[in-house]
mmCIF file of C-alpha atoms in Angstrom:
data_model
loop_
_atom_site.group_PDB
_atom_site.id
_atom_site.type_symbol
_atom_site.label_atom_id
_atom_site.label_comp_id
_atom_site.label_asym_id
_atom_site.label_seq_id
_atom_site.Cartn_x
_atom_site.Cartn_y
_atom_site.Cartn_z
ATOM 1 C CA MET O 21 52.264 19.248 64.384
ATOM 2 C CA ARG O 22 55.866 19.365 65.376
ATOM 3 C CA SER O 23 56.953 21.736 62.436
ATOM 4 C CA ARG O 24 54.136 24.109 63.039
ATOM 5 C CA SER O 25 55.092 24.101 66.857
ATOM 6 C CA LEU O 26 58.398 24.722 66.212
ATOM 7 C CA GLY O 27 57.509 27.803 63.436
ATOM 8 C CA LEU O 28 55.353 29.235 65.782
ATOM 9 C CA THR O 29 57.843 29.779 68.322
ATOM 10 C CA ALA O 30 60.257 30.952 66.328
ATOM 11 C CA ALA O 31 57.873 33.913 65.117
ATOM 12 C CA LEU O 32 57.547 34.564 68.724
ATOM 13 C CA LEU O 33 61.226 35.078 69.311
ATOM 14 C CA SER O 34 61.411 37.080 66.581
ATOM 15 C CA ALA O 35 58.933 39.168 67.564
ATOM 16 C CA ALA O 36 60.345 39.503 71.370
ATOM 17 C CA LEU O 37 63.754 40.311 69.263
ATOM 18 C CA LEU O 38 61.943 42.851 67.312
ATOM 19 C CA LEU O 39 60.078 44.579 70.283
ATOM 20 C CA THR O 40 63.377 44.834 72.475
ATOM 21 C CA GLY O 41 65.418 46.316 69.709
ATOM 22 C CA CYS O 42 62.853 49.043 69.299
ATOM 23 C CA GLY O 43 61.912 49.770 72.944
ATOM 24 C CA GLY O 44 65.692 49.671 74.466
ATOM 25 C CA ASP O 45 66.678 53.221 72.992
ATOM 26 C CA GLU O 46 67.970 54.915 76.306
ATOM 27 C CA LYS O 47 68.378 58.647 76.195
ATOM 28 C CA GLU O 48 72.231 60.045 75.951
ATOM 29 C CA GLU O 49 73.245 61.800 78.612
ATOM 30 C CA PRO O 50 73.854 65.572 77.989
ATOM 31 C CA LYS O 51 77.615 66.566 77.378
ATOM 32 C CA ALA O 52 79.104 68.872 80.055
ATOM 33 C CA GLU O 53 79.821 71.925 78.676
ATOM 34 C CA PRO O 54 83.906 72.934 78.477
ATOM 35 C CA THR O 55 84.787 75.054 81.563
ATOM 36 C CA THR O 56 87.649 77.767 81.140
ATOM 37 C CA GLU O 57 89.202 78.766 84.398
ATOM 38 C CA PRO O 58 89.399 82.810 84.646
ATOM 39 C CA ALA O 59 92.438 84.162 83.788
ATOM 40 C CA VAL O 60 94.992 85.173 86.186
ATOM 41 C CA PRO O 61 96.487 88.558 85.465
ATOM 42 C CA ASP O 62 100.375 88.724 85.919
ATOM 43 C CA THR O 63 101.971 90.736 88.380
ATOM 44 C CA TRP O 64 105.373 92.869 88.368
ATOM 45 C CA PRO O 65 107.897 90.933 90.590
ATOM 46 C CA LEU O 66 109.376 94.020 92.740
ATOM 47 C CA THR O 67 105.493 95.441 93.525
ATOM 48 C CA GLY O 68 103.323 92.968 93.291
ATOM 49 C CA GLU O 69 100.772 95.025 91.069
ATOM 50 C CA GLU O 70 98.994 93.650 88.280
ATOM 51 C CA LEU O 71 99.448 94.168 84.594
ATOM 52 C CA PRO O 72 96.017 94.313 82.466
ATOM 53 C CA GLU O 73 94.720 91.078 81.409
ATOM 54 C CA GLY O 74 96.545 89.096 78.802
ATOM 55 C CA GLU O 75 99.884 90.970 79.434
ATOM 56 C CA SER O 76 103.009 89.529 80.720
ATOM 57 C CA ALA O 77 105.630 90.802 83.099
ATOM 58 C CA ALA O 78 108.223 89.179 81.395
ATOM 59 C CA ARG O 79 111.111 91.447 79.868
ATOM 60 C CA ASN O 80 114.225 91.166 77.347
ATOM 61 C CA HIS O 81 116.390 92.996 80.146
ATOM 62 C CA PRO O 82 117.173 92.133 83.853
ATOM 63 C CA VAL O 83 116.531 93.999 86.708
ATOM 64 C CA LEU O 84 118.630 97.004 86.823
ATOM 65 C CA VAL O 85 119.908 98.306 89.945
ATOM 66 C CA ALA O 86 121.615 101.781 90.244
ATOM 67 C CA LYS O 87 123.846 103.081 93.174
ATOM 68 C CA ILE O 88 122.680 106.625 93.411
ATOM 69 C CA ASP O 89 124.078 109.022 96.074
ATOM 70 C CA ASN O 90 122.202 110.142 99.013
ATOM 71 C CA THR O 91 124.352 113.069 100.165
ATOM 72 C CA SER O 92 123.407 117.057 99.665
ATOM 73 C CA SER O 93 125.981 116.792 97.019
ATOM 74 C CA ALA O 94 123.858 114.740 94.717
ATOM 75 C CA SER O 95 120.962 117.134 95.079
ATOM 76 C CA PRO O 96 118.599 116.707 92.183
ATOM 77 C CA GLN O 97 118.592 112.720 92.620
ATOM 78 C CA VAL O 98 117.101 111.804 89.238
ATOM 79 C CA GLY O 99 114.983 108.888 88.262
ATOM 80 C CA LEU O 100 113.803 107.587 91.739
ATOM 81 C CA GLY O 101 110.194 108.650 90.550
ATOM 82 C CA LYS O 102 110.217 105.675 88.388
ATOM 83 C CA ALA O 103 112.110 103.308 90.354
ATOM 84 C CA ASP O 104 109.950 99.648 91.679
ATOM 85 C CA LEU O 105 111.886 99.397 94.995
ATOM 86 C CA VAL O 106 114.522 101.183 96.792
ATOM 87 C CA PHE O 107 117.034 100.390 98.985
ATOM 88 C CA GLU O 108 118.500 102.766 101.666
ATOM 89 C CA GLU O 109 121.979 101.315 102.813
ATOM 90 C CA MET O 110 124.806 102.943 105.250
ATOM 91 C CA VAL O 111 128.132 103.047 103.720
ATOM 92 C CA GLU O 112 131.422 104.918 105.155
ATOM 93 C CA GLY O 113 131.234 107.638 107.665
ATOM 94 C CA ARG O 114 127.556 106.325 108.972
ATOM 95 C CA MET O 115 125.892 108.281 105.767
ATOM 96 C CA THR O 116 124.286 106.284 103.122
ATOM 97 C CA ARG O 117 123.594 105.318 99.840
ATOM 98 C CA LEU O 118 120.146 104.219 97.620
ATOM 99 C CA ALA O 119 120.373 100.938 95.532
ATOM 100 C CA ALA O 120 117.108 101.875 93.271
ATOM 101 C CA PHE O 121 115.946 99.000 91.281
ATOM 102 C CA PHE O 122 113.981 99.254 87.594
ATOM 103 C CA TYR O 123 112.548 96.952 86.113
ATOM 104 C CA SER O 124 108.800 97.772 85.014
ATOM 105 C CA ASP O 125 110.187 101.184 83.441
ATOM 106 C CA LEU O 126 113.549 101.841 82.451
ATOM 107 C CA PRO O 127 114.265 105.486 82.502
ATOM 108 C CA LYS O 128 116.923 107.443 80.307
ATOM 109 C CA GLU O 129 118.749 109.121 82.717
ATOM 110 C CA VAL O 130 119.153 108.024 86.551
ATOM 111 C CA GLY O 131 121.493 109.094 88.912
ATOM 112 C CA PRO O 132 124.311 110.835 90.227
ATOM 113 C CA VAL O 133 125.570 106.853 89.895
ATOM 114 C CA ARG O 134 128.045 106.071 92.774
ATOM 115 C CA SER O 135 130.456 102.841 93.579
ATOM 116 C CA MET O 136 128.866 99.662 94.841
ATOM 117 C CA ARG O 137 129.369 98.228 98.405
ATOM 118 C CA GLY O 138 129.449 94.575 99.632
ATOM 119 C CA THR O 139 125.832 94.888 100.667
ATOM 120 C CA ASP O 140 125.070 95.041 97.144
ATOM 121 C CA ILE O 141 125.369 90.993 96.953
ATOM 122 C CA ASP O 142 122.450 90.411 99.573
ATOM 123 C CA ILE O 143 120.225 93.237 97.839
ATOM 124 C CA VAL O 144 120.423 92.020 94.471
ATOM 125 C CA SER O 145 120.807 88.644 94.584
ATOM 126 C CA PRO O 146 116.865 87.603 95.308
ATOM 127 C CA VAL O 147 116.196 88.766 91.379
ATOM 128 C CA ASP O 148 119.360 88.687 89.809
ATOM 129 C CA GLY O 149 119.777 92.373 89.324
ATOM 130 C CA ILE O 150 122.766 93.671 87.700
ATOM 131 C CA LEU O 151 124.343 96.725 89.422
ATOM 132 C CA VAL O 152 124.922 100.029 87.890
ATOM 133 C CA THR O 153 127.955 101.365 89.388
ATOM 134 C CA SER O 154 130.762 104.219 88.663
ATOM 135 C CA GLY O 155 133.419 101.562 89.986
ATOM 136 C CA ALA O 156 134.116 100.315 93.331
ATOM 137 C CA ALA O 157 137.417 99.099 95.672
ATOM 138 C CA PRO O 158 139.034 96.365 94.338
ATOM 139 C CA MET O 159 138.125 94.396 97.775
ATOM 140 C CA THR O 160 134.683 94.873 96.531
ATOM 141 C CA LYS O 161 134.638 94.051 92.885
ATOM 142 C CA ASP O 162 136.379 90.989 94.060
ATOM 143 C CA ARG O 163 133.813 89.670 96.691
ATOM 144 C CA LEU O 164 131.075 90.710 94.274
ATOM 145 C CA GLY O 165 132.563 88.443 91.795
ATOM 146 C CA ARG O 166 133.043 85.601 93.406
ATOM 147 C CA ALA O 167 129.615 86.005 94.832
ATOM 148 C CA GLY O 168 128.531 85.722 91.199
ATOM 149 C CA VAL O 169 127.045 88.856 90.788
ATOM 150 C CA SER O 170 127.293 91.471 87.582
ATOM 151 C CA PHE O 171 127.961 95.097 87.316
ATOM 152 C CA ILE O 172 127.805 97.873 84.603
ATOM 153 C CA GLU O 173 130.849 100.340 85.157
ATOM 154 C CA GLU O 174 130.948 103.813 84.267
ATOM 155 C CA GLN O 175 133.006 102.738 81.269
ATOM 156 C CA ALA O 176 130.118 101.160 79.241
ATOM 157 C CA GLU O 177 128.283 102.882 76.508
ATOM 158 C CA GLY O 178 124.999 104.252 78.357
ATOM 159 C CA PHE O 179 127.276 106.714 81.014
ATOM 160 C CA ARG O 180 127.605 110.419 80.578
ATOM 161 C CA ARG O 181 129.180 113.008 82.361
ATOM 162 C CA ASP O 182 126.791 115.870 83.321
ATOM 163 C CA PRO O 183 129.102 118.765 83.304
ATOM 164 C CA SER O 184 126.759 120.943 85.738
ATOM 165 C CA ARG O 185 127.556 118.801 88.738
ATOM 166 C CA SER O 186 131.377 118.398 90.485
ATOM 167 C CA SER O 187 133.454 115.944 89.001
ATOM 168 C CA THR O 188 132.433 113.134 91.484
ATOM 169 C CA TYR O 189 128.679 113.238 91.522
ATOM 170 C CA SER O 190 128.394 113.824 87.877
ATOM 171 C CA VAL O 191 128.065 110.220 86.582
ATOM 172 C CA MET O 192 124.785 109.722 85.063
ATOM 173 C CA ALA O 193 123.086 106.727 83.390
ATOM 174 C CA ASP O 194 120.813 105.710 80.751
ATOM 175 C CA LEU O 195 118.889 102.521 81.747
ATOM 176 C CA LYS O 196 117.330 101.933 78.393
ATOM 177 C CA VAL O 197 121.020 101.676 76.605
ATOM 178 C CA LEU O 198 121.897 99.740 79.522
ATOM 179 C CA GLY O 199 119.127 97.589 79.389
ATOM 180 C CA LYS O 200 119.679 96.590 75.623
ATOM 181 C CA SER O 201 123.482 96.038 76.248
ATOM 182 C CA LYS O 202 122.203 93.035 78.989
ATOM 183 C CA LYS O 203 119.058 91.519 76.692
ATOM 184 C CA VAL O 204 117.962 88.412 78.383
ATOM 185 C CA ASP O 205 115.253 85.827 77.400
ATOM 186 C CA ASP O 206 111.651 86.836 78.065
ATOM 187 C CA VAL O 207 111.923 85.653 81.696
ATOM 188 C CA ARG O 208 110.288 86.853 84.640
ATOM 189 C CA PRO O 209 112.540 87.208 88.061
ATOM 190 C CA ASP O 210 110.847 85.782 91.180
ATOM 191 C CA ASP O 211 109.260 87.956 93.592
ATOM 192 C CA TYR O 212 111.064 90.208 95.752
ATOM 193 C CA PHE O 213 108.774 90.140 98.801
ATOM 194 C CA VAL O 214 105.611 87.795 99.535
ATOM 195 C CA PHE O 215 103.256 90.517 98.609
ATOM 196 C CA GLY O 216 99.261 90.924 100.067
ATOM 197 C CA THR O 217 96.862 93.047 100.376
ATOM 198 C CA PRO O 218 96.160 95.937 103.107
ATOM 199 C CA GLU O 219 93.100 94.034 104.193
ATOM 200 C CA ASP O 220 95.873 91.383 105.323
ATOM 201 C CA LEU O 221 97.997 93.353 107.646
ATOM 202 C CA PRO O 222 97.272 93.113 111.469
ATOM 203 C CA GLU O 223 95.912 96.072 113.071
ATOM 204 C CA GLY O 224 99.028 98.147 113.695
ATOM 205 C CA LYS O 225 99.604 101.762 115.893
ATOM 206 C CA PRO O 226 99.505 105.142 114.285
ATOM 207 C CA ALA O 227 102.974 106.114 112.695
ATOM 208 C CA LYS O 228 102.268 108.999 110.345
ATOM 209 C CA ALA O 229 105.435 110.774 110.850
ATOM 210 C CA PHE O 230 109.024 108.917 111.666
ATOM 211 C CA ASP O 231 112.613 109.142 111.791
ATOM 212 C CA VAL O 232 114.938 106.652 110.659
ATOM 213 C CA ASP O 233 118.998 107.719 112.325
ATOM 214 C CA PHE O 234 121.984 105.917 110.881
ATOM 215 C CA GLY O 235 124.515 107.810 112.790
ATOM 216 C CA ASN O 236 125.292 110.553 110.816
ATOM 217 C CA HIS O 237 122.355 110.578 108.224
ATOM 218 C CA THR O 238 118.565 110.609 109.218
ATOM 219 C CA THR O 239 115.730 109.900 106.886
ATOM 220 C CA SER O 240 112.459 111.719 107.922
ATOM 221 C CA TRP O 241 109.386 109.925 106.662
ATOM 222 C CA SER O 242 105.549 111.430 106.690
ATOM 223 C CA PHE O 243 102.356 109.899 105.591
ATOM 224 C CA ALA O 244 99.937 111.642 103.349
ATOM 225 C CA ASN O 245 97.367 110.843 100.434
ATOM 226 C CA GLY O 246 98.016 106.912 100.720
ATOM 227 C CA THR O 247 101.967 107.184 100.359
ATOM 228 C CA TYR O 248 104.890 107.849 102.750
ATOM 229 C CA ALA O 249 107.202 110.982 101.591
ATOM 230 C CA ILE O 250 111.013 111.867 102.539
ATOM 231 C CA GLN O 251 110.359 115.325 103.858
ATOM 232 C CA ASN O 252 114.343 115.675 103.603
ATOM 233 C CA SER O 253 114.191 114.344 100.142
ATOM 234 C CA LEU O 254 117.481 115.112 97.678
ATOM 235 C CA ALA O 255 115.192 113.999 94.642
ATOM 236 C CA GLY O 256 114.242 116.985 91.641
ATOM 237 C CA GLN O 257 110.801 117.902 92.349
ATOM 238 C CA GLY O 258 107.912 115.671 90.830
ATOM 239 C CA ASP O 259 110.521 112.789 90.672
ATOM 240 C CA GLU O 260 110.488 111.516 94.205
ATOM 241 C CA PHE O 261 109.741 108.007 95.119
ATOM 242 C CA PRO O 262 106.057 107.462 96.282
ATOM 243 C CA ALA O 263 106.351 104.694 98.896
ATOM 244 C CA SER O 264 103.032 102.713 99.647
ATOM 245 C CA THR O 265 104.876 100.635 102.264
ATOM 246 C CA VAL O 266 108.563 101.723 104.132
ATOM 247 C CA LEU O 267 110.163 98.711 105.616
ATOM 248 C CA VAL O 268 112.704 98.875 108.351
ATOM 249 C CA LEU O 269 114.792 95.804 108.814
ATOM 250 C CA ARG O 270 117.089 95.834 111.304
ATOM 251 C CA VAL O 271 120.843 94.437 110.328
ATOM 252 C CA LYS O 272 124.032 94.042 111.398
ATOM 253 C CA ALA O 273 126.768 96.517 109.970
ATOM 254 C CA GLU O 274 130.322 94.963 109.825
ATOM 255 C CA TYR O 275 133.634 96.867 108.540
ATOM 256 C CA ALA O 276 134.145 96.006 105.198
ATOM 257 C CA GLY O 277 138.109 95.832 105.409
ATOM 258 C CA TYR O 278 138.881 99.158 103.886
ATOM 259 C CA GLU O 279 138.703 103.193 104.270
ATOM 260 C CA ASP O 280 137.725 105.876 101.956
ATOM 261 C CA LEU O 281 140.164 108.581 100.627
ATOM 262 C CA ALA O 282 138.959 110.346 103.731
ATOM 263 C CA ASN O 283 140.317 107.607 106.210
ATOM 264 C CA ASN O 284 136.375 106.708 107.368
ATOM 265 C CA ARG O 285 135.634 103.272 107.982
ATOM 266 C CA VAL O 286 133.500 101.548 104.899
ATOM 267 C CA TYR O 287 130.845 98.881 106.609
ATOM 268 C CA ASP O 288 128.766 96.183 104.804
ATOM 269 C CA SER O 289 125.329 95.209 106.103
ATOM 270 C CA LYS O 290 124.588 91.385 106.333
ATOM 271 C CA PHE O 291 121.058 91.641 104.773
ATOM 272 C CA LYS O 292 120.490 87.747 105.339
ATOM 273 C CA GLY O 293 119.854 85.455 108.583
ATOM 274 C CA LYS O 294 116.979 87.036 110.919
ATOM 275 C CA GLY O 295 116.514 90.545 113.021
ATOM 276 C CA LYS O 296 113.558 92.596 113.782
ATOM 277 C CA ALA O 297 111.393 94.609 111.629
ATOM 278 C CA GLN O 298 108.887 97.527 111.380
ATOM 279 C CA LEU O 299 106.323 97.640 108.521
ATOM 280 C CA PHE O 300 105.006 100.863 108.192
ATOM 281 C CA HIS O 301 101.501 101.241 106.058
ATOM 282 C CA GLY O 302 98.631 103.218 105.901
ATOM 283 C CA GLY O 303 99.688 105.811 108.588
ATOM 284 C CA LYS O 304 100.318 102.851 110.927
ATOM 285 C CA VAL O 305 103.266 100.645 112.058
ATOM 286 C CA ILE O 306 103.122 96.736 112.789
ATOM 287 C CA ASN O 307 106.301 95.476 114.965
ATOM 288 C CA ALA O 308 107.608 92.287 113.333
ATOM 289 C CA THR O 309 110.578 90.420 112.610
ATOM 290 C CA TRP O 310 112.481 89.090 109.268
ATOM 291 C CA THR O 311 114.210 86.215 107.807
ATOM 292 C CA LYS O 312 116.575 85.956 104.543
ATOM 293 C CA ASP O 313 117.824 82.065 103.796
ATOM 294 C CA GLY O 314 121.257 83.582 102.514
ATOM 295 C CA ALA O 315 122.218 86.051 99.333
ATOM 296 C CA ASN O 316 119.523 84.666 97.165
ATOM 297 C CA GLY O 317 116.489 84.240 99.650
ATOM 298 C CA GLN O 318 113.421 85.701 99.419
ATOM 299 C CA LEU O 319 112.651 88.150 102.741
ATOM 300 C CA LYS O 320 110.079 86.654 104.751
ATOM 301 C CA LEU O 321 108.017 88.343 107.251
ATOM 302 C CA GLU O 322 106.330 87.388 110.551
ATOM 303 C CA ALA O 323 104.112 88.918 113.067
ATOM 304 C CA ASP O 324 102.682 87.490 115.981
ATOM 305 C CA GLY O 325 103.558 84.253 114.668
ATOM 306 C CA ALA O 326 101.866 84.573 111.526
ATOM 307 C CA GLU O 327 102.866 85.604 108.052
ATOM 308 C CA LEU O 328 102.859 88.877 107.320
ATOM 309 C CA LYS O 329 102.709 90.106 103.440
ATOM 310 C CA VAL O 330 103.990 93.105 102.259
ATOM 311 C CA PRO O 331 101.036 95.142 100.378
ATOM 312 C CA ALA O 332 101.256 95.650 96.519
ATOM 313 C CA GLY O 333 102.810 98.725 95.549
ATOM 314 C CA ARG O 334 106.517 100.660 95.808
ATOM 315 C CA THR O 335 108.441 99.638 98.787
ATOM 316 C CA PHE O 336 111.080 101.580 100.273
ATOM 317 C CA VAL O 337 113.578 99.403 102.529
ATOM 318 C CA GLU O 338 115.781 100.803 105.243
ATOM 319 C CA LEU O 339 118.490 98.680 105.844
ATOM 320 C CA LEU O 340 119.509 100.256 109.588
ATOM 321 C CA PRO O 341 122.355 98.990 111.509
ATOM 322 C CA GLN O 342 121.150 97.387 114.896
ATOM 323 C CA GLU O 343 122.923 100.609 116.564
ATOM 324 C CA GLY O 344 120.751 103.050 114.626
ATOM 325 C CA SER O 345 117.381 104.301 116.091
ATOM 326 C CA VAL O 346 113.514 104.945 114.513
ATOM 327 C CA THR O 347 111.763 107.774 116.173
ATOM 328 C CA ILE O 348 107.960 107.542 115.871
ATOM 329 C CA LYS O 349 106.831 111.327 115.959
ATOM 330 C CA PRO O 350 102.992 112.261 117.557
#
């Protein structure tokens, strides 16, 4: 009897285990589909504008910054229509000169190219720009050298003289050739500004026309069809710089320590530290302040205690000495 009982128990246990094995299968959780983040378009470092999807803003040449004369003798200025960013700075005699930045497109001819100034250290350093210049005073070259700023002078391949212009205003530069001579690894420069959209801007006040007076030169601006144009521009027809934003930054201008050939004092503007600013966009002006931490720092703007972003697009910057003036026209 005992052996029959043990056999029956073993059989019952086997049946229970079999039933447990058959009924214990659990449904597997469905595998989650892999998710991919949408591609973020790259942007140009000097304008903040987006490139087509899949394209990179990294180039095998640095930012080239051409020093262009801004007196009547320079007319017509060549190449400004292809610049990404332009600065106007005061030089001797309270006249002005342009520093035109080229990166997204290197034109075959820009000019007339003139000499550089100490001011250019603070202007080009944020993006490691290389100056394209006819030359400079020994004191200026020494200052740029100590600051680690590179430049290409007239003697280099890529410069030529335009025989139709007077000698002082005849130096022209082929940026395609100069760009090849300064090849770099495909590295995208830092953004020059903190970029945003027009919707990021505060309301502002109407300002469709205004004058920026340096003391012996006035740049007159007007707004129409979405861009600002210089009314007394020296650029060739169809080659004007189409600014979507104009920034007026108040800076300290100091005697550079030497005079030009006509005994006019040469000035350097200090584009670092802080000061007052005005941002013109969409026919309106926003009063602000600017800060820049040293020569290499990124320009930052603030209005009413909040960060002010520069709308993506091409920007013209007026480095206006504190004694200069801005007149907004009705």
